[in-house]
GROMACS .gro file of C-alpha atoms in nm:
model
  375
    1UNK     CA    1   0.000   0.000   0.000
    2UNK     CA    2   0.100   0.361  -0.046
    3UNK     CA    3   0.318   0.467   0.248
    4UNK     CA    4   0.158   0.812   0.277
    5UNK     CA    5  -0.192   0.663   0.301
    6UNK     CA    6  -0.080   0.421   0.572
    7UNK     CA    7   0.097   0.684   0.784
    8UNK     CA    8  -0.190   0.930   0.743
    9UNK     CA    9  -0.440   0.665   0.857
   10UNK     CA   10  -0.219   0.570   1.150
   11UNK     CA   11  -0.176   0.937   1.258
   12UNK     CA   12  -0.550   1.006   1.253
   13UNK     CA   13  -0.623   0.681   1.442
   14UNK     CA   14  -0.351   0.763   1.696
   15UNK     CA   15  -0.505   1.104   1.766
   16UNK     CA   16  -0.851   0.954   1.809
   17UNK     CA   17  -0.723   0.686   2.048
   18UNK     CA   18  -0.492   0.910   2.256
   19UNK     CA   19  -0.723   1.144   2.443
   20UNK     CA   20  -0.523   1.096   2.762
   21UNK     CA   21  -0.182   1.177   2.609
   22UNK     CA   22  -0.071   1.543   2.649
   23UNK     CA   23  -0.047   1.750   2.329
   24UNK     CA   24   0.331   1.796   2.341
   25UNK     CA   25   0.394   1.425   2.398
   26UNK     CA   26   0.152   1.317   2.127
   27UNK     CA   27   0.308   1.569   1.887
   28UNK     CA   28   0.651   1.406   1.926
   29UNK     CA   29   0.503   1.061   1.865
   30UNK     CA   30   0.327   1.180   1.552
   31UNK     CA   31   0.625   1.369   1.412
   32UNK     CA   32   0.850   1.063   1.442
   33UNK     CA   33   0.628   0.881   1.195
   34UNK     CA   34   0.510   1.173   0.977
   35UNK     CA   35   0.865   1.281   0.892
   36UNK     CA   36   0.923   0.943   0.729
   37UNK     CA   37   0.699   1.047   0.440
   38UNK     CA   38   0.817   1.350   0.246
   39UNK     CA   39   0.529   1.567   0.122
   40UNK     CA   40   0.270   1.431   0.362
   41UNK     CA   41  -0.008   1.673   0.454
   42UNK     CA   42   0.047   1.795   0.810
   43UNK     CA   43  -0.252   2.023   0.754
   44UNK     CA   44  -0.480   1.721   0.700
   45UNK     CA   45  -0.359   1.560   1.024
   46UNK     CA   46  -0.400   1.892   1.206
   47UNK     CA   47  -0.754   1.923   1.073
   48UNK     CA   48  -0.834   1.579   1.215
   49UNK     CA   49  -0.689   1.682   1.550
   50UNK     CA   50  -0.908   1.992   1.554
   51UNK     CA   51  -1.212   1.782   1.461
   52UNK     CA   52  -1.140   1.565   1.768
   53UNK     CA   53  -1.126   1.862   2.000
   54UNK     CA   54  -0.744   1.887   2.011
   55UNK     CA   55  -0.714   2.248   1.890
   56UNK     CA   56  -0.377   2.310   2.058
   57UNK     CA   57  -0.237   1.993   1.900
   58UNK     CA   58  -0.378   2.105   1.564
   59UNK     CA   59  -0.196   2.438   1.600
   60UNK     CA   60   0.130   2.259   1.683
   61UNK     CA   61   0.095   2.023   1.386
   62UNK     CA   62   0.008   2.289   1.129
   63UNK     CA   63   0.334   2.469   1.215
   64UNK     CA   64   0.511   2.186   1.032
   65UNK     CA   65   0.303   2.223   0.714
   66UNK     CA   66   0.542   2.366   0.450
   67UNK     CA   67   0.269   2.473   0.203
   68UNK     CA   68   0.123   2.810   0.295
   69UNK     CA   69  -0.185   2.745   0.081
   70UNK     CA   70  -0.271   2.453   0.313
   71UNK     CA   71  -0.140   2.607   0.633
   72UNK     CA   72  -0.308   2.949   0.633
   73UNK     CA   73  -0.672   2.843   0.578
   74UNK     CA   74  -0.642   2.582   0.855
   75UNK     CA   75  -0.493   2.836   1.094
   76UNK     CA   76  -0.797   3.054   1.030
   77UNK     CA   77  -1.036   2.762   1.088
   78UNK     CA   78  -0.881   2.691   1.429
   79UNK     CA   79  -0.892   3.056   1.534
   80UNK     CA   80  -0.521   3.137   1.492
   81UNK     CA   81  -0.576   3.454   1.287
   82UNK     CA   82  -0.262   3.636   1.401
   83UNK     CA   83  -0.037   3.341   1.314
   84UNK     CA   84  -0.223   3.303   0.983
   85UNK     CA   85  -0.150   3.667   0.900
   86UNK     CA   86   0.218   3.623   0.985
   87UNK     CA   87   0.245   3.313   0.765
   88UNK     CA   88   0.055   3.473   0.476
   89UNK     CA   89   0.268   3.788   0.476
   90UNK     CA   90   0.591   3.591   0.512
   91UNK     CA   91   0.515   3.383   0.203
   92UNK     CA   92   0.414   3.697   0.010
   93UNK     CA   93   0.105   3.541  -0.149
   94UNK     CA   94  -0.134   3.837  -0.184
   95UNK     CA   95  -0.438   3.609  -0.228
   96UNK     CA   96  -0.364   3.444   0.107
   97UNK     CA   97  -0.307   3.782   0.271
   98UNK     CA   98  -0.643   3.905   0.144
   99UNK     CA   99  -0.806   3.582   0.266
  100UNK     CA  100  -0.676   3.649   0.618
  101UNK     CA  101  -0.756   4.021   0.601
  102UNK     CA  102  -1.120   3.968   0.510
  103UNK     CA  103  -1.152   3.696   0.776
  104UNK     CA  104  -1.013   3.920   1.052
  105UNK     CA  105  -1.206   4.222   0.922
  106UNK     CA  106  -1.536   4.040   0.978
  107UNK     CA  107  -1.446   3.914   1.325
  108UNK     CA  108  -1.279   4.209   1.497
  109UNK     CA  109  -1.371   4.561   1.599
  110UNK     CA  110  -1.227   4.833   1.372
  111UNK     CA  111  -0.960   4.960   1.613
  112UNK     CA  112  -0.844   4.606   1.691
  113UNK     CA  113  -0.833   4.527   1.319
  114UNK     CA  114  -0.633   4.845   1.249
  115UNK     CA  115  -0.383   4.756   1.520
  116UNK     CA  116  -0.340   4.406   1.374
  117UNK     CA  117  -0.259   4.519   1.019
  118UNK     CA  118  -0.054   4.825   1.115
  119UNK     CA  119   0.234   4.602   1.227
  120UNK     CA  120   0.242   4.411   0.895
  121UNK     CA  121   0.354   4.625   0.598
  122UNK     CA  122   0.221   4.397   0.321
  123UNK     CA  123  -0.113   4.349   0.495
  124UNK     CA  124  -0.142   4.724   0.554
  125UNK     CA  125  -0.061   4.811   0.193
  126UNK     CA  126  -0.307   4.557   0.051
  127UNK     CA  127  -0.582   4.678   0.284
  128UNK     CA  128  -0.522   5.041   0.181
  129UNK     CA  129  -0.524   4.947  -0.188
  130UNK     CA  130  -0.856   4.764  -0.153
  131UNK     CA  131  -1.017   5.026   0.070
  132UNK     CA  132  -0.921   5.312  -0.165
  133UNK     CA  133  -1.146   5.151  -0.427
  134UNK     CA  134  -1.432   5.019  -0.217
  135UNK     CA  135  -1.426   5.137   0.147
  136UNK     CA  136  -1.345   5.509   0.165
  137UNK     CA  137  -1.510   5.572   0.500
  138UNK     CA  138  -1.340   5.274   0.663
  139UNK     CA  139  -1.006   5.383   0.517
  140UNK     CA  140  -1.054   5.731   0.663
  141UNK     CA  141  -1.112   5.571   1.004
  142UNK     CA  142  -0.789   5.373   0.961
  143UNK     CA  143  -0.585   5.680   0.868
  144UNK     CA  144  -0.731   5.875   1.161
  145UNK     CA  145  -0.647   5.591   1.401
  146UNK     CA  146  -0.285   5.595   1.284
  147UNK     CA  147  -0.253   5.975   1.277
  148UNK     CA  148  -0.220   5.998   0.899
  149UNK     CA  149  -0.423   6.318   0.874
  150UNK     CA  150  -0.282   6.415   0.535
  151UNK     CA  151  -0.407   6.088   0.385
  152UNK     CA  152  -0.757   6.157   0.518
  153UNK     CA  153  -0.735   6.502   0.361
  154UNK     CA  154  -0.638   6.360   0.022
  155UNK     CA  155  -0.936   6.122   0.040
  156UNK     CA  156  -1.171   6.410   0.115
  157UNK     CA  157  -1.031   6.607  -0.176
  158UNK     CA  158  -1.078   6.306  -0.404
  159UNK     CA  159  -1.439   6.275  -0.288
  160UNK     CA  160  -1.497   6.640  -0.374
  161UNK     CA  161  -1.381   6.577  -0.733
  162UNK     CA  162  -1.608   6.272  -0.755
  163UNK     CA  163  -1.900   6.495  -0.653
  164UNK     CA  164  -1.800   6.741  -0.924
  165UNK     CA  165  -1.840   6.470  -1.190
  166UNK     CA  166  -2.200   6.416  -1.086
  167UNK     CA  167  -2.416   6.533  -1.381
  168UNK     CA  168  -2.637   6.717  -1.132
  169UNK     CA  169  -2.346   6.930  -1.010
  170UNK     CA  170  -2.404   7.213  -1.257
  171UNK     CA  171  -2.605   7.530  -1.306
  172UNK     CA  172  -2.580   7.637  -0.948
  173UNK     CA  173  -2.656   7.290  -0.813
  174UNK     CA  174  -2.664   7.260  -0.432
  175UNK     CA  175  -2.410   6.976  -0.472
  176UNK     CA  176  -2.142   7.245  -0.486
  177UNK     CA  177  -2.208   7.315  -0.117
  178UNK     CA  178  -2.098   6.966   0.000
  179UNK     CA  179  -1.802   6.981  -0.240
  180UNK     CA  180  -1.677   7.300  -0.082
  181UNK     CA  181  -1.727   7.160   0.269
  182UNK     CA  182  -1.522   6.850   0.182
  183UNK     CA  183  -1.238   7.066   0.051
  184UNK     CA  184  -1.250   7.288   0.361
  185UNK     CA  185  -1.228   6.978   0.582
  186UNK     CA  186  -0.926   6.865   0.381
  187UNK     CA  187  -0.769   7.208   0.423
  188UNK     CA  188  -0.811   7.194   0.801
  189UNK     CA  189  -0.645   6.851   0.817
  190UNK     CA  190  -0.356   6.961   0.594
  191UNK     CA  191  -0.309   7.263   0.822
  192UNK     CA  192  -0.241   7.032   1.117
  193UNK     CA  193   0.074   6.892   0.954
  194UNK     CA  194   0.380   7.110   0.902
  195UNK     CA  195   0.483   6.915   0.592
  196UNK     CA  196   0.167   6.999   0.397
  197UNK     CA  197   0.155   7.378   0.402
  198UNK     CA  198   0.135   7.391   0.022
  199UNK     CA  199  -0.159   7.148   0.009
  200UNK     CA  200  -0.337   7.342   0.284
  201UNK     CA  201  -0.304   7.668   0.092
  202UNK     CA  202  -0.405   7.500  -0.235
  203UNK     CA  203  -0.718   7.351  -0.075
  204UNK     CA  204  -0.809   7.690   0.075
  205UNK     CA  205  -0.771   7.859  -0.264
  206UNK     CA  206  -0.964   7.581  -0.436
  207UNK     CA  207  -1.260   7.616  -0.199
  208UNK     CA  208  -1.258   7.994  -0.240
  209UNK     CA  209  -1.248   7.966  -0.621
  210UNK     CA  210  -1.529   7.710  -0.627
  211UNK     CA  211  -1.747   7.936  -0.413
  212UNK     CA  212  -1.692   8.232  -0.646
  213UNK     CA  213  -1.751   8.015  -0.956
  214UNK     CA  214  -2.069   7.874  -0.806
  215UNK     CA  215  -2.199   8.227  -0.744
  216UNK     CA  216  -2.113   8.325  -1.102
  217UNK     CA  217  -2.305   8.027  -1.241
  218UNK     CA  218  -2.607   8.122  -1.031
  219UNK     CA  219  -2.603   8.490  -1.140
  220UNK     CA  220  -2.526   8.424  -1.509
  221UNK     CA  221  -2.736   8.104  -1.531
  222UNK     CA  222  -2.451   7.952  -1.733
  223UNK     CA  223  -2.270   7.635  -1.619
  224UNK     CA  224  -1.933   7.741  -1.759
  225UNK     CA  225  -1.729   7.848  -1.456
  226UNK     CA  226  -1.699   7.564  -1.203
  227UNK     CA  227  -1.369   7.369  -1.218
  228UNK     CA  228  -1.208   7.611  -1.462
  229UNK     CA  229  -0.877   7.778  -1.369
  230UNK     CA  230  -0.840   8.126  -1.220
  231UNK     CA  231  -0.718   8.256  -1.558
  232UNK     CA  232  -1.011   8.100  -1.744
  233UNK     CA  233  -1.255   8.239  -1.489
  234UNK     CA  234  -1.120   8.592  -1.538
  235UNK     CA  235  -1.118   8.552  -1.916
  236UNK     CA  236  -1.479   8.425  -1.921
  237UNK     CA  237  -1.596   8.712  -1.701
  238UNK     CA  238  -1.441   8.967  -1.938
  239UNK     CA  239  -1.586   8.794  -2.245
  240UNK     CA  240  -1.932   8.807  -2.081
  241UNK     CA  241  -1.880   9.176  -2.002
  242UNK     CA  242  -1.871   9.120  -1.627
  243UNK     CA  243  -1.563   9.330  -1.558
  244UNK     CA  244  -1.649   9.379  -1.191
  245UNK     CA  245  -1.644   9.002  -1.133
  246UNK     CA  246  -1.316   8.971  -1.326
  247UNK     CA  247  -1.158   9.237  -1.107
  248UNK     CA  248  -1.289   9.065  -0.793
  249UNK     CA  249  -1.126   8.735  -0.896
  250UNK     CA  250  -0.801   8.920  -0.973
  251UNK     CA  251  -0.803   9.080  -0.628
  252UNK     CA  252  -0.908   8.767  -0.435
  253UNK     CA  253  -0.629   8.556  -0.584
  254UNK     CA  254  -0.363   8.828  -0.605
  255UNK     CA  255  -0.324   8.790  -0.979
  256UNK     CA  256  -0.015   8.981  -1.097
  257UNK     CA  257  -0.052   9.286  -1.319
  258UNK     CA  258   0.133   9.116  -1.604
  259UNK     CA  259  -0.096   8.815  -1.595
  260UNK     CA  260  -0.402   9.042  -1.568
  261UNK     CA  261  -0.295   9.240  -1.875
  262UNK     CA  262  -0.233   8.927  -2.084
  263UNK     CA  263  -0.575   8.787  -1.994
  264UNK     CA  264  -0.767   9.108  -2.051
  265UNK     CA  265  -0.597   9.195  -2.382
  266UNK     CA  266  -0.679   8.862  -2.545
  267UNK     CA  267  -1.027   8.842  -2.388
  268UNK     CA  268  -1.119   9.184  -2.531
  269UNK     CA  269  -0.976   9.082  -2.869
  270UNK     CA  270  -1.186   8.764  -2.859
  271UNK     CA  271  -1.508   8.967  -2.840
  272UNK     CA  272  -1.361   9.232  -3.076
  273UNK     CA  273  -1.417   9.516  -2.831
  274UNK     CA  274  -1.150   9.735  -2.989
  275UNK     CA  275  -1.267  10.054  -2.816
  276UNK     CA  276  -1.224   9.890  -2.474
  277UNK     CA  277  -0.887   9.748  -2.577
  278UNK     CA  278  -0.757  10.088  -2.685
  279UNK     CA  279  -0.888  10.247  -2.366
  280UNK     CA  280  -0.720   9.973  -2.161
  281UNK     CA  281  -0.386  10.036  -2.339
  282UNK     CA  282  -0.400  10.400  -2.234
  283UNK     CA  283  -0.484  10.347  -1.865
  284UNK     CA  284  -0.113  10.329  -1.787
  285UNK     CA  285   0.204  10.198  -1.947
  286UNK     CA  286   0.130   9.825  -1.991
  287UNK     CA  287   0.364   9.611  -1.775
  288UNK     CA  288   0.374   9.357  -2.061
  289UNK     CA  289   0.453   9.617  -2.328
  290UNK     CA  290   0.249   9.660  -2.645
  291UNK     CA  291   0.345   9.344  -2.829
  292UNK     CA  292   0.051   9.139  -2.683
  293UNK     CA  293  -0.185   9.411  -2.810
  294UNK     CA  294  -0.034   9.373  -3.158
  295UNK     CA  295  -0.048   8.991  -3.140
  296UNK     CA  296  -0.412   8.992  -3.027
  297UNK     CA  297  -0.516   9.220  -3.313
  298UNK     CA  298  -0.326   9.025  -3.578
  299UNK     CA  299  -0.466   8.694  -3.449
  300UNK     CA  300  -0.814   8.845  -3.482
  301UNK     CA  301  -0.722   8.949  -3.841
  302UNK     CA  302  -0.770   9.316  -3.755
  303UNK     CA  303  -0.473   9.484  -3.923
  304UNK     CA  304  -0.625   9.828  -3.879
  305UNK     CA  305  -0.632   9.780  -3.503
  306UNK     CA  306  -0.278   9.639  -3.495
  307UNK     CA  307  -0.144   9.956  -3.662
  308UNK     CA  308  -0.249  10.152  -3.351
  309UNK     CA  309   0.001   9.966  -3.136
  310UNK     CA  310   0.293   9.875  -3.366
  311UNK     CA  311   0.450  10.226  -3.350
  312UNK     CA  312   0.452  10.192  -2.969
  313UNK     CA  313   0.682   9.887  -2.980
  314UNK     CA  314   1.017   9.992  -2.834
  315UNK     CA  315   1.229   9.743  -3.030
  316UNK     CA  316   1.265   9.836  -3.400
  317UNK     CA  317   1.308   9.467  -3.486
  318UNK     CA  318   0.967   9.391  -3.334
  319UNK     CA  319   0.816   9.686  -3.522
  320UNK     CA  320   0.966   9.566  -3.851
  321UNK     CA  321   0.845   9.208  -3.806
  322UNK     CA  322   0.497   9.325  -3.700
  323UNK     CA  323   0.460   9.554  -4.002
  324UNK     CA  324   0.575   9.267  -4.224
  325UNK     CA  325   0.309   9.039  -4.078
  326UNK     CA  326   0.032   9.277  -4.188
  327UNK     CA  327   0.189   9.333  -4.532
  328UNK     CA  328   0.325   9.685  -4.485
  329UNK     CA  329   0.661   9.659  -4.664
  330UNK     CA  330   0.770  10.027  -4.657
  331UNK     CA  331   0.701  10.062  -4.284
  332UNK     CA  332   0.876   9.730  -4.218
  333UNK     CA  333   1.179   9.851  -4.415
  334UNK     CA  334   1.191  10.182  -4.228
  335UNK     CA  335   1.186  10.000  -3.893
  336UNK     CA  336   1.450   9.754  -4.012
  337UNK     CA  337   1.679  10.039  -4.117
  338UNK     CA  338   1.662  10.174  -3.760
  339UNK     CA  339   1.761   9.831  -3.631
  340UNK     CA  340   2.062   9.821  -3.870
  341UNK     CA  341   2.029   9.444  -3.886
  342UNK     CA  342   2.133   9.283  -4.216
  343UNK     CA  343   1.997   8.941  -4.126
  344UNK     CA  344   1.658   9.097  -4.043
  345UNK     CA  345   1.653   9.269  -4.383
  346UNK     CA  346   1.718   8.935  -4.551
  347UNK     CA  347   1.431   8.768  -4.367
  348UNK     CA  348   1.191   9.052  -4.445
  349UNK     CA  349   1.281   9.041  -4.813
  350UNK     CA  350   1.198   8.671  -4.821
  351UNK     CA  351   0.862   8.752  -4.659
  352UNK     CA  352   0.778   8.977  -4.954
  353UNK     CA  353   0.945   8.756  -5.220
  354UNK     CA  354   0.619   8.736  -5.421
  355UNK     CA  355   0.596   9.115  -5.436
  356UNK     CA  356   0.856   9.265  -5.671
  357UNK     CA  357   0.788   9.623  -5.565
  358UNK     CA  358   0.824   9.534  -5.195
  359UNK     CA  359   1.143   9.333  -5.259
  360UNK     CA  360   1.300   9.632  -5.438
  361UNK     CA  361   1.241   9.844  -5.128
  362UNK     CA  362   1.463   9.607  -4.927
  363UNK     CA  363   1.724   9.594  -5.207
  364UNK     CA  364   1.743   9.974  -5.211
  365UNK     CA  365   1.773   9.984  -4.833
  366UNK     CA  366   2.042   9.716  -4.838
  367UNK     CA  367   2.247   9.909  -5.092
  368UNK     CA  368   2.211  10.230  -4.895
  369UNK     CA  369   2.321  10.066  -4.570
  370UNK     CA  370   2.578   9.836  -4.739
  371UNK     CA  371   2.446   9.509  -4.590
  372UNK     CA  372   2.573   9.223  -4.807
  373UNK     CA  373   2.369   8.964  -4.614
  374UNK     CA  374   2.036   9.091  -4.748
  375UNK     CA  375   2.087   8.990  -5.113
   0.00000   0.00000   0.00000
């Protein structure tokens, strides 16, 4: 007969017939025989011991089971969850670790469960991975119990974004209220950790921006503000003619003058409000210069408007290139002559290569200034 079958039968019969023999003594007797058969299932013998009311003996026997897949489930069945978790994490089998985690999760109180997995890195990481997808509230409790306030804050922030994707969260929906509250909670938690000053400030600014955008959607009855950037919010306000709101956003978020000018110039050009653009250019010397005014007009295909600002460009090279872009060869040549740049003359001539009269202007200028590079 097969040796393993014989020894297995003997071991089970020995356990059944040895109720009076102490666990440690009976273990030695059993091991003397079991070790004769390589690959024998210690877990099966341990299961028989447990079935006969010898739980301690079962625990001692299962320690000798080399296969974690057999060892761990039996440890759970005999109530040795902590040892099962140790064995599962030591072997690195994530399926076994999850098996133990879910088993313990159902049997223990949250704080006890948290304490159990906190000491085991693999178990902790697998729990966090699972809970991030399916058990947000429970994960927040875990992070709070371990003092990981920043991780709770990140979860709250993530929840706020999930609320924002709700199709009902538009057109002044009351769902924006809970979103803002979640972000404010996150901000308060970030503020309690010295390492997350940036995140705390970002959350504070985010909540403030959302509140302003929500108000704008209510007043304009247009769901086009929420979750856009500060720059886009300012730009949209200007395009809609709500300059007071644009200024308020600029002030609230300390938008720099240069950024403000860039945004306003191109927003006014978008709606082709050339009167307002010209008035804006004259309020004071633009901190960004006049080139953005020229660019905005040319992009809008308004050469007549661009001409108002090209003469104000301080750099003659910029003036020459700008005139060339709107097809004004003589003015481009005059500006290029002030720059005394032969390479620039060559480039401008190529720009007007299809126009013989314009090309001759640059040839004449080249000869007058003796720039060989322009031929």
